[in-house]
Amino acid sequence: MNKSTIIIEKRGAGYVCTASGKFGGGYQMARAGLDPQSAAAFAAREMIRYAQSNEEGGDLIAPPEIMELVPEHLRKIDAKPD
């Protein structure tokens, strides 16, 4: 099982993102925004990019102030049925 994972963390004055994709691709510690709104928009885009295109789906892990701003359907994307 190779679910995608997007992790948003608070670092200094802003937020950073680590992403892993289906085939082991991704990145670590990319700038995700200086405020919760920017970081939530970044997280939503990355969930679309990594998790919606993955038949195994994906999960978003982020602080509460980010999670509450990300649309619910983009917080956890279930695997596509066979």
PDB file of C-alpha atoms in Angstrom:
ATOM      1  CA  MET A   1       0.000   0.000   0.000  1.00  0.00           C
ATOM      2  CA  ASN A   2       1.478   3.352  -1.046  1.00  0.00           C
ATOM      3  CA  LYS A   3      -0.858   6.048   0.187  1.00  0.00           C
ATOM      4  CA  SER A   4       0.194   9.633  -0.303  1.00  0.00           C
ATOM      5  CA  THR A   5       0.933  11.695   2.785  1.00  0.00           C
ATOM      6  CA  ILE A   6       1.088  15.469   3.145  1.00  0.00           C
ATOM      7  CA  ILE A   7       2.507  16.810   6.414  1.00  0.00           C
ATOM      8  CA  ILE A   8       2.305  20.491   7.337  1.00  0.00           C
ATOM      9  CA  GLU A   9       4.400  21.697  10.287  1.00  0.00           C
ATOM     10  CA  LYS A  10       4.885  25.017  12.034  1.00  0.00           C
ATOM     11  CA  ARG A  11       8.485  26.187  11.660  1.00  0.00           C
ATOM     12  CA  GLY A  12       9.590  29.588  12.860  1.00  0.00           C
ATOM     13  CA  ALA A  13       7.357  32.323  11.476  1.00  0.00           C
ATOM     14  CA  GLY A  14       5.579  30.078   8.966  1.00  0.00           C
ATOM     15  CA  TYR A  15       4.717  26.577   7.852  1.00  0.00           C
ATOM     16  CA  VAL A  16       6.570  23.929   5.856  1.00  0.00           C
ATOM     17  CA  CYS A  17       5.362  20.873   3.970  1.00  0.00           C
ATOM     18  CA  THR A  18       6.705  17.367   3.489  1.00  0.00           C
ATOM     19  CA  ALA A  19       5.021  15.210   0.847  1.00  0.00           C
ATOM     20  CA  SER A  20       5.335  11.605  -0.227  1.00  0.00           C
ATOM     21  CA  GLY A  21       3.688  10.150  -3.276  1.00  0.00           C
ATOM     22  CA  LYS A  22       2.768   6.825  -4.746  1.00  0.00           C
ATOM     23  CA  PHE A  23       6.172   5.891  -6.144  1.00  0.00           C
ATOM     24  CA  GLY A  24       8.310   7.313  -3.351  1.00  0.00           C
ATOM     25  CA  GLY A  25       8.453  10.751  -4.932  1.00  0.00           C
ATOM     26  CA  GLY A  26       7.913  13.917  -2.983  1.00  0.00           C
ATOM     27  CA  TYR A  27       9.916  16.480  -1.093  1.00  0.00           C
ATOM     28  CA  GLN A  28      10.795  17.682   2.398  1.00  0.00           C
ATOM     29  CA  MET A  29      10.464  21.016   4.148  1.00  0.00           C
ATOM     30  CA  ALA A  30       9.107  23.150   1.301  1.00  0.00           C
ATOM     31  CA  ARG A  31       7.708  26.527   2.328  1.00  0.00           C
ATOM     32  CA  ALA A  32       3.941  26.244   2.688  1.00  0.00           C
ATOM     33  CA  GLY A  33       3.026  29.767   3.783  1.00  0.00           C
ATOM     34  CA  LEU A  34       3.444  32.352   6.515  1.00  0.00           C
ATOM     35  CA  ASP A  35      -0.091  32.165   7.893  1.00  0.00           C
ATOM     36  CA  PRO A  36      -2.684  29.400   8.410  1.00  0.00           C
ATOM     37  CA  GLN A  37      -4.745  30.465   5.385  1.00  0.00           C
ATOM     38  CA  SER A  38      -1.791  30.252   3.002  1.00  0.00           C
ATOM     39  CA  ALA A  39      -0.625  26.949   4.470  1.00  0.00           C
ATOM     40  CA  ALA A  40      -4.152  25.482   4.227  1.00  0.00           C
ATOM     41  CA  ALA A  41      -4.415  26.490   0.561  1.00  0.00           C
ATOM     42  CA  PHE A  42      -0.992  24.941  -0.070  1.00  0.00           C
ATOM     43  CA  ALA A  43      -2.043  21.739   1.727  1.00  0.00           C
ATOM     44  CA  ALA A  44      -5.272  21.486  -0.284  1.00  0.00           C
ATOM     45  CA  ARG A  45      -3.369  21.868  -3.568  1.00  0.00           C
ATOM     46  CA  GLU A  46      -0.884  19.189  -2.548  1.00  0.00           C
ATOM     47  CA  MET A  47      -3.667  16.779  -1.531  1.00  0.00           C
ATOM     48  CA  ILE A  48      -5.175  17.246  -4.988  1.00  0.00           C
ATOM     49  CA  ARG A  49      -1.788  16.792  -6.623  1.00  0.00           C
ATOM     50  CA  TYR A  50      -0.601  13.767  -4.635  1.00  0.00           C
ATOM     51  CA  ALA A  51      -3.642  12.009  -3.119  1.00  0.00           C
ATOM     52  CA  GLN A  52      -6.424  12.423  -5.685  1.00  0.00           C
ATOM     53  CA  SER A  53      -4.211  11.031  -8.424  1.00  0.00           C
ATOM     54  CA  ASN A  54      -3.183   8.032  -6.289  1.00  0.00           C
ATOM     55  CA  GLU A  55      -5.544   5.044  -6.398  1.00  0.00           C
ATOM     56  CA  GLU A  56      -4.513   4.300  -2.776  1.00  0.00           C
ATOM     57  CA  GLY A  57      -5.653   7.792  -1.672  1.00  0.00           C
ATOM     58  CA  GLY A  58      -3.855   9.833   0.943  1.00  0.00           C
ATOM     59  CA  ASP A  59      -3.871  11.635   4.271  1.00  0.00           C
ATOM     60  CA  LEU A  60      -3.186  15.159   5.443  1.00  0.00           C
ATOM     61  CA  ILE A  61      -1.424  15.635   8.766  1.00  0.00           C
ATOM     62  CA  ALA A  62      -1.403  19.230   9.997  1.00  0.00           C
ATOM     63  CA  PRO A  63      -1.911  21.414  13.086  1.00  0.00           C
ATOM     64  CA  PRO A  64      -5.541  22.120  14.053  1.00  0.00           C
ATOM     65  CA  GLU A  65      -5.428  25.703  12.729  1.00  0.00           C
ATOM     66  CA  ILE A  66      -4.622  24.307   9.270  1.00  0.00           C
ATOM     67  CA  MET A  67      -6.991  21.320   9.343  1.00  0.00           C
ATOM     68  CA  GLU A  68     -10.010  23.501  10.140  1.00  0.00           C
ATOM     69  CA  LEU A  69      -9.369  25.568   6.979  1.00  0.00           C
ATOM     70  CA  VAL A  70      -8.830  22.654   4.571  1.00  0.00           C
ATOM     71  CA  PRO A  71     -12.067  21.376   3.010  1.00  0.00           C
ATOM     72  CA  GLU A  72     -13.124  18.157   4.736  1.00  0.00           C
ATOM     73  CA  HIS A  73     -13.078  16.089   1.524  1.00  0.00           C
ATOM     74  CA  LEU A  74      -9.367  16.930   1.058  1.00  0.00           C
ATOM     75  CA  ARG A  75      -8.229  15.959   4.568  1.00  0.00           C
ATOM     76  CA  LYS A  76      -8.428  12.221   3.865  1.00  0.00           C
ATOM     77  CA  ILE A  77      -8.889  10.734   0.429  1.00  0.00           C
ATOM     78  CA  ASP A  78      -9.915   7.088   0.462  1.00  0.00           C
ATOM     79  CA  ALA A  79      -8.548   4.452  -1.882  1.00  0.00           C
ATOM     80  CA  LYS A  80     -10.413   4.061  -5.146  1.00  0.00           C
ATOM     81  CA  PRO A  81     -12.450   0.842  -5.386  1.00  0.00           C
ATOM     82  CA  ASP A  82     -11.031  -1.892  -7.601  1.00  0.00           C
TER      83      ASP A  82
END
